[in-house]
């Protein structure tokens, strides 16, 4: 009996001992695994680069007052351009920096260029940074009624309908709005631009005429007007201009090159040049007194 008890006690001790050993081994493996994880994490080059990237981005955003949190037209791809433009233009608030760079004002006209997006829609932007292919001809060009236009004046159908409606309503108030230059093909613009360059030199011609491919007239959405008497360059002095100033946006047209937006549009003031953008955009632009460039840079995703 006594012997048996002794053996029993030994077995119990052995089991406890083994249990402790297992616990220790388990503990040690956990610790080793943990250390291993830490080491591989710190040494993984990809993760290190990512970590660094985040801090670089944070630093850049800080330089721009973290304005990305306040506006939805902050374009992360433009971040280095924003920063270098801000360094050169300390006079502007950061929000203006973002707008100006989105408008490409940090780039050189006719050099840093892209093909225009939103072809055949009222959102298409054509200027000294966005060009149309020489073969581009807008869809659905139609003649404007001769009641409201010189011969062979064509606009895209939606713009043509809106123009006729506008001219008709103006005529009900004894005002004459006549389209005198509308859709112009690439080749037509080649001749026109060359003629201007011959007369005024390239530098001056660039202030008032689009180079071929860069003229909004090739979209079939732009129209130059006059009142049938006064030269179009004096359109501003006419009653028709005053009427259009009040009402053009109601028909979807905007004054495309306003006096106070020369830096943004890249063109001198043209009281006679209107652009069809549709009623919604025209209303917004009129109410906020902004250029189409600013509208495009802040309201339209350029992709
Ligand atoms: Zn024009």
PDB file of C-alpha atoms and ligand atoms in Angstrom:
ATOM      1  CA  UNK A   1       0.000   0.000   0.000  1.00  0.00           C
ATOM      2  CA  UNK A   2       2.672   2.450   1.023  1.00  0.00           C
ATOM      3  CA  UNK A   3       4.750   1.752  -2.085  1.00  0.00           C
ATOM      4  CA  UNK A   4       1.855   2.287  -4.377  1.00  0.00           C
ATOM      5  CA  UNK A   5       1.140   5.729  -2.841  1.00  0.00           C
ATOM      6  CA  UNK A   6       4.746   6.792  -3.400  1.00  0.00           C
ATOM      7  CA  UNK A   7       4.537   5.955  -7.105  1.00  0.00           C
ATOM      8  CA  UNK A   8       1.273   7.834  -7.407  1.00  0.00           C
ATOM      9  CA  UNK A   9       2.812  10.981  -5.952  1.00  0.00           C
ATOM     10  CA  UNK A  10       5.723  10.747  -8.372  1.00  0.00           C
ATOM     11  CA  UNK A  11       3.333  10.491 -11.340  1.00  0.00           C
ATOM     12  CA  UNK A  12       1.501  13.608 -10.153  1.00  0.00           C
ATOM     13  CA  UNK A  13       4.749  15.577  -9.874  1.00  0.00           C
ATOM     14  CA  UNK A  14       5.807  14.431 -13.266  1.00  0.00           C
ATOM     15  CA  UNK A  15       2.551  15.602 -14.865  1.00  0.00           C
ATOM     16  CA  UNK A  16       2.829  19.037 -13.214  1.00  0.00           C
ATOM     17  CA  UNK A  17       6.434  19.289 -14.296  1.00  0.00           C
ATOM     18  CA  UNK A  18       5.595  18.383 -17.893  1.00  0.00           C
ATOM     19  CA  UNK A  19       2.729  20.862 -17.912  1.00  0.00           C
ATOM     20  CA  UNK A  20       5.060  23.659 -16.794  1.00  0.00           C
ATOM     21  CA  UNK A  21       7.583  22.716 -19.484  1.00  0.00           C
ATOM     22  CA  UNK A  22       4.878  22.852 -22.160  1.00  0.00           C
ATOM     23  CA  UNK A  23       3.769  26.262 -20.892  1.00  0.00           C
ATOM     24  CA  UNK A  24       7.335  27.571 -21.021  1.00  0.00           C
ATOM     25  CA  UNK A  25       7.919  26.263 -24.555  1.00  0.00           C
ATOM     26  CA  UNK A  26       4.622  27.768 -25.704  1.00  0.00           C
ATOM     27  CA  UNK A  27       5.522  31.108 -24.121  1.00  0.00           C
ATOM     28  CA  UNK A  28       8.963  31.190 -25.697  1.00  0.00           C
ATOM     29  CA  UNK A  29       7.617  30.398 -29.173  1.00  0.00           C
ATOM     30  CA  UNK A  30       5.090  33.210 -28.870  1.00  0.00           C
ATOM     31  CA  UNK A  31       7.800  35.661 -27.881  1.00  0.00           C
ATOM     32  CA  UNK A  32      10.093  34.555 -30.729  1.00  0.00           C
ATOM     33  CA  UNK A  33       7.265  34.845 -33.208  1.00  0.00           C
ATOM     34  CA  UNK A  34       6.493  38.357 -31.971  1.00  0.00           C
ATOM     35  CA  UNK A  35      10.087  39.489 -32.281  1.00  0.00           C
ATOM     36  CA  UNK A  36      10.318  37.955 -35.733  1.00  0.00           C
ATOM     37  CA  UNK A  37       7.246  39.842 -36.839  1.00  0.00           C
ATOM     38  CA  UNK A  38       8.692  43.108 -35.615  1.00  0.00           C
ATOM     39  CA  UNK A  39      11.980  42.521 -37.375  1.00  0.00           C
ATOM     40  CA  UNK A  40      10.417  41.601 -40.728  1.00  0.00           C
ATOM     41  CA  UNK A  41       8.018  44.557 -40.541  1.00  0.00           C
ATOM     42  CA  UNK A  42      10.779  47.066 -40.028  1.00  0.00           C
ATOM     43  CA  UNK A  43      12.957  45.522 -42.668  1.00  0.00           C
ATOM     44  CA  UNK A  44      10.339  45.178 -45.396  1.00  0.00           C
ATOM     45  CA  UNK A  45      11.518  47.804 -47.922  1.00  0.00           C
ATOM     46  CA  UNK A  46       8.074  48.213 -49.460  1.00  0.00           C
ATOM     47  CA  UNK A  47       6.550  49.076 -46.137  1.00  0.00           C
ATOM     48  CA  UNK A  48       9.344  51.473 -45.341  1.00  0.00           C
ATOM     49  CA  UNK A  49       8.842  53.298 -48.657  1.00  0.00           C
ATOM     50  CA  UNK A  50       5.109  53.481 -48.058  1.00  0.00           C
ATOM     51  CA  UNK A  51       5.657  54.893 -44.612  1.00  0.00           C
ATOM     52  CA  UNK A  52       8.029  57.502 -46.028  1.00  0.00           C
ATOM     53  CA  UNK A  53       5.595  58.350 -48.831  1.00  0.00           C
ATOM     54  CA  UNK A  54       2.855  59.084 -46.356  1.00  0.00           C
ATOM     55  CA  UNK A  55       5.009  61.444 -44.413  1.00  0.00           C
ATOM     56  CA  UNK A  56       6.225  63.187 -47.596  1.00  0.00           C
ATOM     57  CA  UNK A  57       2.636  63.626 -48.728  1.00  0.00           C
ATOM     58  CA  UNK A  58       1.654  64.917 -45.319  1.00  0.00           C
ATOM     59  CA  UNK A  59       4.464  67.444 -45.474  1.00  0.00           C
ATOM     60  CA  UNK A  60       3.385  68.585 -48.917  1.00  0.00           C
ATOM     61  CA  UNK A  61      -0.226  68.897 -47.868  1.00  0.00           C
ATOM     62  CA  UNK A  62       0.854  70.909 -44.895  1.00  0.00           C
ATOM     63  CA  UNK A  63       2.651  73.318 -47.220  1.00  0.00           C
ATOM     64  CA  UNK A  64      -0.706  73.767 -48.919  1.00  0.00           C
ATOM     65  CA  UNK A  65      -2.489  74.407 -45.611  1.00  0.00           C
ATOM     66  CA  UNK A  66      -4.227  71.000 -45.888  1.00  0.00           C
ATOM     67  CA  UNK A  67      -6.642  72.709 -48.208  1.00  0.00           C
ATOM     68  CA  UNK A  68      -7.516  69.318 -49.717  1.00  0.00           C
ATOM     69  CA  UNK A  69      -9.838  68.817 -46.756  1.00  0.00           C
ATOM     70  CA  UNK A  70     -11.845  71.901 -47.665  1.00  0.00           C
ATOM     71  CA  UNK A  71     -12.297  71.570 -51.437  1.00  0.00           C
ATOM     72  CA  UNK A  72     -13.239  68.751 -53.765  1.00  0.00           C
ATOM     73  CA  UNK A  73     -11.233  69.946 -56.775  1.00  0.00           C
ATOM     74  CA  UNK A  74      -7.820  69.365 -55.209  1.00  0.00           C
ATOM     75  CA  UNK A  75      -5.971  67.091 -57.641  1.00  0.00           C
ATOM     76  CA  UNK A  76      -3.293  65.047 -55.914  1.00  0.00           C
ATOM     77  CA  UNK A  77      -1.361  64.575 -59.167  1.00  0.00           C
ATOM     78  CA  UNK A  78      -0.945  68.359 -59.291  1.00  0.00           C
ATOM     79  CA  UNK A  79       0.578  68.579 -55.829  1.00  0.00           C
ATOM     80  CA  UNK A  80       4.133  69.449 -56.892  1.00  0.00           C
ATOM     81  CA  UNK A  81       2.816  72.030 -59.340  1.00  0.00           C
ATOM     82  CA  UNK A  82       0.713  73.577 -56.570  1.00  0.00           C
ATOM     83  CA  UNK A  83       3.744  73.859 -54.333  1.00  0.00           C
ATOM     84  CA  UNK A  84       6.089  75.398 -56.880  1.00  0.00           C
ATOM     85  CA  UNK A  85       3.364  77.818 -58.058  1.00  0.00           C
ATOM     86  CA  UNK A  86       2.713  78.806 -54.454  1.00  0.00           C
ATOM     87  CA  UNK A  87       6.402  79.497 -53.929  1.00  0.00           C
ATOM     88  CA  UNK A  88       6.406  81.838 -56.933  1.00  0.00           C
ATOM     89  CA  UNK A  89       3.100  83.513 -56.101  1.00  0.00           C
ATOM     90  CA  UNK A  90       3.072  84.296 -52.414  1.00  0.00           C
ATOM     91  CA  UNK A  91       0.506  87.014 -53.129  1.00  0.00           C
ATOM     92  CA  UNK A  92      -2.296  84.488 -53.680  1.00  0.00           C
ATOM     93  CA  UNK A  93      -4.253  82.645 -51.005  1.00  0.00           C
ATOM     94  CA  UNK A  94      -3.831  78.870 -51.281  1.00  0.00           C
ATOM     95  CA  UNK A  95      -7.299  78.396 -52.736  1.00  0.00           C
ATOM     96  CA  UNK A  96      -6.352  80.629 -55.669  1.00  0.00           C
ATOM     97  CA  UNK A  97      -3.156  78.633 -56.124  1.00  0.00           C
ATOM     98  CA  UNK A  98      -5.208  75.457 -56.554  1.00  0.00           C
ATOM     99  CA  UNK A  99      -7.621  77.120 -58.977  1.00  0.00           C
ATOM    100  CA  UNK A 100      -4.883  78.703 -61.071  1.00  0.00           C
ATOM    101  CA  UNK A 101      -2.896  75.488 -61.395  1.00  0.00           C
ATOM    102  CA  UNK A 102      -6.046  73.550 -62.254  1.00  0.00           C
ATOM    103  CA  UNK A 103      -6.558  76.208 -64.948  1.00  0.00           C
ATOM    104  CA  UNK A 104      -2.994  75.438 -66.119  1.00  0.00           C
ATOM    105  CA  UNK A 105      -1.861  79.019 -65.525  1.00  0.00           C
ATOM    106  CA  UNK A 106       1.488  77.669 -64.338  1.00  0.00           C
ATOM    107  CA  UNK A 107       2.079  76.125 -67.768  1.00  0.00           C
ATOM    108  CA  UNK A 108       3.114  77.683 -71.017  1.00  0.00           C
ATOM    109  CA  UNK A 109       0.283  78.324 -73.495  1.00  0.00           C
ATOM    110  CA  UNK A 110       0.458  76.282 -76.714  1.00  0.00           C
ATOM    111  CA  UNK A 111       3.328  74.214 -75.246  1.00  0.00           C
ATOM    112  CA  UNK A 112       1.997  72.142 -72.360  1.00  0.00           C
ATOM    113  CA  UNK A 113      -1.089  70.975 -74.152  1.00  0.00           C
ATOM    114  CA  UNK A 114      -3.700  68.254 -73.995  1.00  0.00           C
ATOM    115  CA  UNK A 115      -6.381  67.154 -76.375  1.00  0.00           C
ATOM    116  CA  UNK A 116      -9.775  68.550 -75.333  1.00  0.00           C
ATOM    117  CA  UNK A 117     -12.154  66.285 -73.411  1.00  0.00           C
ATOM    118  CA  UNK A 118     -15.938  66.093 -73.576  1.00  0.00           C
ATOM    119  CA  UNK A 119     -16.056  66.425 -77.351  1.00  0.00           C
ATOM    120  CA  UNK A 120     -19.551  66.937 -78.719  1.00  0.00           C
ATOM    121  CA  UNK A 121     -20.873  68.071 -75.364  1.00  0.00           C
ATOM    122  CA  UNK A 122     -21.513  71.529 -73.977  1.00  0.00           C
ATOM    123  CA  UNK A 123     -18.741  70.980 -71.411  1.00  0.00           C
ATOM    124  CA  UNK A 124     -15.893  70.898 -73.936  1.00  0.00           C
ATOM    125  CA  UNK A 125     -13.163  73.390 -73.122  1.00  0.00           C
ATOM    126  CA  UNK A 126     -10.918  74.643 -75.906  1.00  0.00           C
ATOM    127  CA  UNK A 127      -8.269  77.213 -75.132  1.00  0.00           C
ATOM    128  CA  UNK A 128      -4.497  77.644 -75.263  1.00  0.00           C
ATOM    129  CA  UNK A 129      -4.029  74.411 -73.282  1.00  0.00           C
ATOM    130  CA  UNK A 130      -6.754  72.222 -74.780  1.00  0.00           C
ATOM    131  CA  UNK A 131      -6.816  71.655 -78.523  1.00  0.00           C
ATOM    132  CA  UNK A 132      -9.003  69.966 -81.089  1.00  0.00           C
ATOM    133  CA  UNK A 133      -7.651  67.578 -83.668  1.00  0.00           C
ATOM    134  CA  UNK A 134      -7.420  69.090 -87.129  1.00  0.00           C
ATOM    135  CA  UNK A 135      -9.920  66.509 -88.361  1.00  0.00           C
ATOM    136  CA  UNK A 136     -12.436  67.222 -85.621  1.00  0.00           C
ATOM    137  CA  UNK A 137     -15.810  68.306 -86.943  1.00  0.00           C
ATOM    138  CA  UNK A 138     -18.632  68.564 -84.395  1.00  0.00           C
ATOM    139  CA  UNK A 139     -21.678  66.378 -84.837  1.00  0.00           C
ATOM    140  CA  UNK A 140     -25.076  67.825 -85.739  1.00  0.00           C
ATOM    141  CA  UNK A 141     -24.050  71.145 -87.262  1.00  0.00           C
ATOM    142  CA  UNK A 142     -27.033  73.069 -88.567  1.00  0.00           C
ATOM    143  CA  UNK A 143     -27.600  76.366 -90.367  1.00  0.00           C
ATOM    144  CA  UNK A 144     -28.969  79.217 -88.292  1.00  0.00           C
ATOM    145  CA  UNK A 145     -32.086  80.806 -89.758  1.00  0.00           C
ATOM    146  CA  UNK A 146     -31.158  83.725 -92.038  1.00  0.00           C
ATOM    147  CA  UNK A 147     -33.456  85.902 -89.953  1.00  0.00           C
ATOM    148  CA  UNK A 148     -30.782  85.857 -87.265  1.00  0.00           C
ATOM    149  CA  UNK A 149     -27.559  85.200 -89.145  1.00  0.00           C
ATOM    150  CA  UNK A 150     -25.425  85.990 -92.152  1.00  0.00           C
ATOM    151  CA  UNK A 151     -25.221  83.296 -94.848  1.00  0.00           C
ATOM    152  CA  UNK A 152     -24.011  79.801 -94.003  1.00  0.00           C
ATOM    153  CA  UNK A 153     -23.720  80.273 -90.253  1.00  0.00           C
ATOM    154  CA  UNK A 154     -23.653  76.865 -88.588  1.00  0.00           C
ATOM    155  CA  UNK A 155     -23.840  75.820 -84.947  1.00  0.00           C
ATOM    156  CA  UNK A 156     -24.362  72.472 -83.238  1.00  0.00           C
ATOM    157  CA  UNK A 157     -28.129  71.864 -83.154  1.00  0.00           C
ATOM    158  CA  UNK A 158     -28.679  72.548 -79.426  1.00  0.00           C
ATOM    159  CA  UNK A 159     -26.723  75.803 -79.647  1.00  0.00           C
ATOM    160  CA  UNK A 160     -28.443  76.741 -82.888  1.00  0.00           C
ATOM    161  CA  UNK A 161     -31.909  76.249 -81.356  1.00  0.00           C
ATOM    162  CA  UNK A 162     -30.958  78.236 -78.266  1.00  0.00           C
ATOM    163  CA  UNK A 163     -29.466  81.019 -80.380  1.00  0.00           C
ATOM    164  CA  UNK A 164     -32.549  81.355 -82.559  1.00  0.00           C
ATOM    165  CA  UNK A 165     -34.787  81.465 -79.497  1.00  0.00           C
ATOM    166  CA  UNK A 166     -32.619  84.163 -77.947  1.00  0.00           C
ATOM    167  CA  UNK A 167     -32.473  86.248 -81.126  1.00  0.00           C
ATOM    168  CA  UNK A 168     -36.232  85.893 -81.551  1.00  0.00           C
ATOM    169  CA  UNK A 169     -36.972  87.058 -78.010  1.00  0.00           C
ATOM    170  CA  UNK A 170     -34.607  89.984 -78.513  1.00  0.00           C
ATOM    171  CA  UNK A 171     -36.327  90.885 -81.779  1.00  0.00           C
ATOM    172  CA  UNK A 172     -39.613  91.040 -79.877  1.00  0.00           C
ATOM    173  CA  UNK A 173     -38.021  93.943 -78.049  1.00  0.00           C
ATOM    174  CA  UNK A 174     -36.919  95.470 -81.358  1.00  0.00           C
ATOM    175  CA  UNK A 175     -33.322  94.363 -80.904  1.00  0.00           C
ATOM    176  CA  UNK A 176     -31.239  92.681 -83.563  1.00  0.00           C
ATOM    177  CA  UNK A 177     -28.814  89.955 -82.631  1.00  0.00           C
ATOM    178  CA  UNK A 178     -27.128  88.566 -85.719  1.00  0.00           C
ATOM    179  CA  UNK A 179     -24.652  85.718 -85.889  1.00  0.00           C
ATOM    180  CA  UNK A 180     -21.724  86.786 -88.052  1.00  0.00           C
ATOM    181  CA  UNK A 181     -19.180  84.062 -87.330  1.00  0.00           C
ATOM    182  CA  UNK A 182     -19.997  80.647 -85.938  1.00  0.00           C
ATOM    183  CA  UNK A 183     -18.532  77.212 -86.685  1.00  0.00           C
ATOM    184  CA  UNK A 184     -15.130  77.512 -88.322  1.00  0.00           C
ATOM    185  CA  UNK A 185     -13.251  74.499 -89.608  1.00  0.00           C
ATOM    186  CA  UNK A 186      -9.583  73.886 -88.832  1.00  0.00           C
ATOM    187  CA  UNK A 187      -8.585  74.898 -92.355  1.00  0.00           C
ATOM    188  CA  UNK A 188     -10.636  78.071 -92.207  1.00  0.00           C
ATOM    189  CA  UNK A 189      -8.874  78.972 -88.959  1.00  0.00           C
ATOM    190  CA  UNK A 190      -5.480  78.350 -90.605  1.00  0.00           C
ATOM    191  CA  UNK A 191      -6.228  81.061 -93.169  1.00  0.00           C
ATOM    192  CA  UNK A 192      -7.768  83.431 -90.645  1.00  0.00           C
ATOM    193  CA  UNK A 193      -4.929  83.135 -88.144  1.00  0.00           C
ATOM    194  CA  UNK A 194      -2.285  83.539 -90.854  1.00  0.00           C
ATOM    195  CA  UNK A 195      -4.044  86.654 -92.073  1.00  0.00           C
ATOM    196  CA  UNK A 196      -4.031  88.127 -88.549  1.00  0.00           C
ATOM    197  CA  UNK A 197      -0.353  87.249 -88.087  1.00  0.00           C
ATOM    198  CA  UNK A 198       0.454  88.996 -91.357  1.00  0.00           C
ATOM    199  CA  UNK A 199      -1.371  92.151 -90.270  1.00  0.00           C
ATOM    200  CA  UNK A 200      -0.483  92.349 -86.573  1.00  0.00           C
ATOM    201  CA  UNK A 201       2.397  89.933 -85.965  1.00  0.00           C
ATOM    202  CA  UNK A 202       2.198  86.672 -84.085  1.00  0.00           C
ATOM    203  CA  UNK A 203       2.342  88.082 -80.566  1.00  0.00           C
ATOM    204  CA  UNK A 204      -0.597  90.412 -81.027  1.00  0.00           C
ATOM    205  CA  UNK A 205      -2.600  87.951 -83.114  1.00  0.00           C
ATOM    206  CA  UNK A 206      -2.337  85.443 -80.252  1.00  0.00           C
ATOM    207  CA  UNK A 207      -4.142  87.843 -77.917  1.00  0.00           C
ATOM    208  CA  UNK A 208      -7.324  87.842 -79.965  1.00  0.00           C
ATOM    209  CA  UNK A 209      -7.240  84.877 -82.329  1.00  0.00           C
ATOM    210  CA  UNK A 210      -7.012  81.204 -81.610  1.00  0.00           C
ATOM    211  CA  UNK A 211      -4.333  79.261 -83.439  1.00  0.00           C
ATOM    212  CA  UNK A 212      -5.732  76.513 -85.656  1.00  0.00           C
ATOM    213  CA  UNK A 213      -6.975  73.694 -83.420  1.00  0.00           C
ATOM    214  CA  UNK A 214      -7.206  76.040 -80.448  1.00  0.00           C
ATOM    215  CA  UNK A 215     -10.179  78.086 -81.592  1.00  0.00           C
ATOM    216  CA  UNK A 216     -13.443  77.605 -79.785  1.00  0.00           C
ATOM    217  CA  UNK A 217     -15.192  78.261 -83.073  1.00  0.00           C
ATOM    218  CA  UNK A 218     -14.180  74.762 -84.186  1.00  0.00           C
ATOM    219  CA  UNK A 219     -16.508  73.316 -81.499  1.00  0.00           C
ATOM    220  CA  UNK A 220     -19.597  74.690 -83.237  1.00  0.00           C
ATOM    221  CA  UNK A 221     -20.658  76.130 -79.887  1.00  0.00           C
ATOM    222  CA  UNK A 222     -19.237  79.669 -80.251  1.00  0.00           C
ATOM    223  CA  UNK A 223     -20.818  82.607 -81.984  1.00  0.00           C
ATOM    224  CA  UNK A 224     -19.712  86.149 -82.756  1.00  0.00           C
ATOM    225  CA  UNK A 225     -22.592  88.607 -82.974  1.00  0.00           C
ATOM    226  CA  UNK A 226     -23.368  92.150 -84.049  1.00  0.00           C
ATOM    227  CA  UNK A 227     -26.545  94.170 -84.431  1.00  0.00           C
ATOM    228  CA  UNK A 228     -26.464  94.653 -88.191  1.00  0.00           C
ATOM    229  CA  UNK A 229     -25.241  98.267 -87.973  1.00  0.00           C
ATOM    230  CA  UNK A 230     -22.468  98.841 -85.472  1.00  0.00           C
ATOM    231  CA  UNK A 231     -19.150  97.144 -86.129  1.00  0.00           C
ATOM    232  CA  UNK A 232     -18.891  94.003 -83.995  1.00  0.00           C
ATOM    233  CA  UNK A 233     -15.809  95.380 -82.204  1.00  0.00           C
ATOM    234  CA  UNK A 234     -18.121  98.024 -80.703  1.00  0.00           C
ATOM    235  CA  UNK A 235     -20.846  95.591 -79.751  1.00  0.00           C
ATOM    236  CA  UNK A 236     -20.365  96.626 -76.147  1.00  0.00           C
ATOM    237  CA  UNK A 237     -21.837 100.066 -76.915  1.00  0.00           C
ATOM    238  CA  UNK A 238     -25.126  98.680 -78.256  1.00  0.00           C
ATOM    239  CA  UNK A 239     -28.510  98.040 -76.618  1.00  0.00           C
ATOM    240  CA  UNK A 240     -28.216  94.482 -77.859  1.00  0.00           C
ATOM    241  CA  UNK A 241     -25.139  94.002 -75.701  1.00  0.00           C
ATOM    242  CA  UNK A 242     -26.977  95.281 -72.626  1.00  0.00           C
ATOM    243  CA  UNK A 243     -29.816  92.889 -73.362  1.00  0.00           C
ATOM    244  CA  UNK A 244     -27.459  89.944 -73.797  1.00  0.00           C
ATOM    245  CA  UNK A 245     -25.615  90.891 -70.639  1.00  0.00           C
ATOM    246  CA  UNK A 246     -28.904  90.448 -68.771  1.00  0.00           C
ATOM    247  CA  UNK A 247     -30.372  87.497 -70.640  1.00  0.00           C
ATOM    248  CA  UNK A 248     -27.824  85.418 -72.601  1.00  0.00           C
ATOM    249  CA  UNK A 249     -27.371  82.947 -69.728  1.00  0.00           C
ATOM    250  CA  UNK A 250     -31.107  82.225 -69.707  1.00  0.00           C
ATOM    251  CA  UNK A 251     -30.583  80.638 -73.121  1.00  0.00           C
ATOM    252  CA  UNK A 252     -27.354  78.859 -72.163  1.00  0.00           C
ATOM    253  CA  UNK A 253     -24.837  81.388 -73.512  1.00  0.00           C
ATOM    254  CA  UNK A 254     -21.974  83.084 -71.696  1.00  0.00           C
ATOM    255  CA  UNK A 255     -19.765  86.009 -72.592  1.00  0.00           C
ATOM    256  CA  UNK A 256     -16.668  83.923 -73.104  1.00  0.00           C
ATOM    257  CA  UNK A 257     -13.854  86.480 -72.800  1.00  0.00           C
ATOM    258  CA  UNK A 258     -14.865  89.019 -70.160  1.00  0.00           C
ATOM    259  CA  UNK A 259     -12.886  92.147 -69.350  1.00  0.00           C
ATOM    260  CA  UNK A 260     -11.826  90.998 -65.897  1.00  0.00           C
ATOM    261  CA  UNK A 261     -10.844  87.448 -66.863  1.00  0.00           C
ATOM    262  CA  UNK A 262      -8.115  88.052 -69.421  1.00  0.00           C
ATOM    263  CA  UNK A 263      -5.481  86.278 -67.300  1.00  0.00           C
ATOM    264  CA  UNK A 264      -7.613  83.170 -67.100  1.00  0.00           C
ATOM    265  CA  UNK A 265      -8.982  82.960 -70.630  1.00  0.00           C
ATOM    266  CA  UNK A 266      -5.787  84.082 -72.334  1.00  0.00           C
ATOM    267  CA  UNK A 267      -7.755  86.396 -74.623  1.00  0.00           C
ATOM    268  CA  UNK A 268      -8.500  90.095 -74.647  1.00  0.00           C
ATOM    269  CA  UNK A 269     -12.022  91.253 -73.862  1.00  0.00           C
ATOM    270  CA  UNK A 270     -14.438  90.346 -76.657  1.00  0.00           C
ATOM    271  CA  UNK A 271     -17.925  91.759 -76.145  1.00  0.00           C
ATOM    272  CA  UNK A 272     -19.153  89.950 -79.281  1.00  0.00           C
ATOM    273  CA  UNK A 273     -18.011  86.363 -78.640  1.00  0.00           C
ATOM    274  CA  UNK A 274     -20.489  84.075 -76.872  1.00  0.00           C
ATOM    275  CA  UNK A 275     -20.258  80.411 -76.074  1.00  0.00           C
ATOM    276  CA  UNK A 276     -23.066  77.927 -75.610  1.00  0.00           C
ATOM    277  CA  UNK A 277     -22.560  75.926 -72.391  1.00  0.00           C
ATOM    278  CA  UNK A 278     -26.173  75.012 -71.616  1.00  0.00           C
ATOM    279  CA  UNK A 279     -28.514  76.748 -69.199  1.00  0.00           C
ATOM    280  CA  UNK A 280     -27.235  75.199 -65.951  1.00  0.00           C
ATOM    281  CA  UNK A 281     -23.575  76.005 -66.494  1.00  0.00           C
ATOM    282  CA  UNK A 282     -24.383  79.443 -67.931  1.00  0.00           C
ATOM    283  CA  UNK A 283     -26.496  80.295 -64.891  1.00  0.00           C
ATOM    284  CA  UNK A 284     -23.771  79.168 -62.499  1.00  0.00           C
ATOM    285  CA  UNK A 285     -21.069  81.118 -64.320  1.00  0.00           C
ATOM    286  CA  UNK A 286     -23.217  84.246 -64.462  1.00  0.00           C
ATOM    287  CA  UNK A 287     -24.203  84.084 -60.794  1.00  0.00           C
ATOM    288  CA  UNK A 288     -20.665  83.438 -59.575  1.00  0.00           C
ATOM    289  CA  UNK A 289     -19.027  85.823 -62.055  1.00  0.00           C
ATOM    290  CA  UNK A 290     -16.358  83.317 -63.026  1.00  0.00           C
ATOM    291  CA  UNK A 291     -14.706  82.378 -66.307  1.00  0.00           C
ATOM    292  CA  UNK A 292     -15.481  79.116 -68.091  1.00  0.00           C
ATOM    293  CA  UNK A 293     -11.878  78.154 -67.289  1.00  0.00           C
ATOM    294  CA  UNK A 294     -12.545  78.501 -63.560  1.00  0.00           C
ATOM    295  CA  UNK A 295     -15.786  76.591 -63.878  1.00  0.00           C
ATOM    296  CA  UNK A 296     -13.965  73.802 -65.676  1.00  0.00           C
ATOM    297  CA  UNK A 297     -11.131  73.779 -63.141  1.00  0.00           C
ATOM    298  CA  UNK A 298     -13.421  73.546 -60.139  1.00  0.00           C
ATOM    299  CA  UNK A 299     -16.619  71.860 -61.260  1.00  0.00           C
ATOM    300  CA  UNK A 300     -15.631  69.417 -63.972  1.00  0.00           C
ATOM    301  CA  UNK A 301     -13.346  66.440 -63.459  1.00  0.00           C
ATOM    302  CA  UNK A 302     -10.859  66.565 -66.275  1.00  0.00           C
ATOM    303  CA  UNK A 303     -10.262  62.932 -67.090  1.00  0.00           C
TER     304      UNK A 303
HETATM  305 ZN1  LIG B   1     -15.299  84.573 -81.775  1.00  0.00          ZN
END
